[in-house]
Amino acid sequence: MRLAARYPVRDILPEVLALRRNNRGLENLALSGDGRTAWALLQSAIGSTRDPAYDGSLVVRAVRLDVSDPLRARVTGMYLVPFSDPRDYPGSNRPRNMMYSAAAWVEGERLLLLERAQGGARVYLVDLAGATNLLEHPRGADPGLDRAGVDYAALGIRLPTRRLLLETWRLPAFDTDKLEGLALLEDRQTLALVNDNDFAITGKEGPSRLWLVRLPEALR
């Protein structure tokens, strides 16, 4: 479907992203410091939750784009990024509950990702430098890669490394798991996290809030 817009609209994203779940599109966007590279991640795994193989999926698709000329942006990478085991969270969660809801650039191919589920959220430092670029893999466009139980090592696919930085349920100041905003401040040691109050439609959500969390050490 072509969008009616006063600016150019180009179909550049990999077709496999069209298999995103309803209301689970490109929730995460991070831009490099020089403004030339962007990363975008789906909020959830692709595929229908009516199919047990996709309902149990714990990976999400991410793309890297060259946006040095925004009107001629092009995709330069596509990756699979893993989720945590839902049982690691304090709530009652299944794979379908796992979401990435915000991203921030750190340096090079390293991003901060805000993962959340019922009961809280985690912040990970994710390094894509050693991950397999699926644009260069013979099965990279195959949605079968996103099914549960895939042996990625046997296929020669390396997933990005992740380092856990924060679990919100361990900090009493956090009383919500609906965190959907993330930024790394200039000191490279302080995280800013913001909740989504869904426009306070029901009147029960309260105002949107900002939390500042100082990490044990600066991210270099």
mmCIF file with all atom_site columns, C-alpha atoms in Angstrom, residues 3 6 15 24 47 66 81 91 93-94 112 119 126 131 170 172 185-186 193 195 198 201 210 218:
data_model
loop_
_atom_site.group_PDB
_atom_site.id
_atom_site.type_symbol
_atom_site.label_atom_id
_atom_site.label_alt_id
_atom_site.label_comp_id
_atom_site.label_asym_id
_atom_site.label_entity_id
_atom_site.label_seq_id
_atom_site.pdbx_PDB_ins_code
_atom_site.Cartn_x
_atom_site.Cartn_y
_atom_site.Cartn_z
_atom_site.occupancy
_atom_site.B_iso_or_equiv
_atom_site.pdbx_formal_charge
_atom_site.auth_seq_id
_atom_site.auth_comp_id
_atom_site.auth_asym_id
_atom_site.auth_atom_id
_atom_site.pdbx_PDB_model_num
ATOM 1  C CA . LEU A 1 3   ? 1.053  6.180   1.558  1.00 0.00 ? 3   LEU A CA 1
ATOM 2  C CA . ARG A 1 6   ? 4.159  15.135  0.300  1.00 0.00 ? 6   ARG A CA 1
ATOM 3  C CA . GLU A 1 15  ? 9.800  -7.987  3.281  1.00 0.00 ? 15  GLU A CA 1
ATOM 4  C CA . ARG A 1 24  ? 4.056  -4.540  17.333 1.00 0.00 ? 24  ARG A CA 1
ATOM 5  C CA . GLY A 1 47  ? 4.645  -14.503 13.046 1.00 0.00 ? 47  GLY A CA 1
ATOM 6  C CA . ASP A 1 66  ? 22.555 4.200   6.136  1.00 0.00 ? 66  ASP A CA 1
ATOM 7  C CA . VAL A 1 81  ? 18.352 -10.093 18.561 1.00 0.00 ? 81  VAL A CA 1
ATOM 8  C CA . GLY A 1 91  ? 5.487  -11.635 36.473 1.00 0.00 ? 91  GLY A CA 1
ATOM 9  C CA . ASN A 1 93  ? 5.087  -14.284 31.298 1.00 0.00 ? 93  ASN A CA 1
ATOM 10 C CA . ARG A 1 94  ? 5.176  -16.255 28.074 1.00 0.00 ? 94  ARG A CA 1
ATOM 11 C CA . LEU A 1 112 ? 21.146 0.096   24.736 1.00 0.00 ? 112 LEU A CA 1
ATOM 12 C CA . GLY A 1 119 ? 6.583  -7.310  36.262 1.00 0.00 ? 119 GLY A CA 1
ATOM 13 C CA . VAL A 1 126 ? 23.854 -5.079  23.014 1.00 0.00 ? 126 VAL A CA 1
ATOM 14 C CA . ALA A 1 131 ? 26.531 -10.735 14.879 1.00 0.00 ? 131 ALA A CA 1
ATOM 15 C CA . ARG A 1 170 ? 15.070 -4.415  42.061 1.00 0.00 ? 170 ARG A CA 1
ATOM 16 C CA . PRO A 1 172 ? 11.713 0.442   44.648 1.00 0.00 ? 172 PRO A CA 1
ATOM 17 C CA . LEU A 1 185 ? 22.984 11.080  29.182 1.00 0.00 ? 185 LEU A CA 1
ATOM 18 C CA . GLU A 1 186 ? 26.188 12.914  28.310 1.00 0.00 ? 186 GLU A CA 1
ATOM 19 C CA . LEU A 1 193 ? 13.786 6.070   31.492 1.00 0.00 ? 193 LEU A CA 1
ATOM 20 C CA . ASN A 1 195 ? 6.927  5.459   31.099 1.00 0.00 ? 195 ASN A CA 1
ATOM 21 C CA . ASP A 1 198 ? -1.283 5.840   27.048 1.00 0.00 ? 198 ASP A CA 1
ATOM 22 C CA . ILE A 1 201 ? -7.233 7.897   28.279 1.00 0.00 ? 201 ILE A CA 1
ATOM 23 C CA . LEU A 1 210 ? 11.005 10.245  34.207 1.00 0.00 ? 210 LEU A CA 1
ATOM 24 C CA . ALA A 1 218 ? 30.365 4.820   32.603 1.00 0.00 ? 218 ALA A CA 1
#
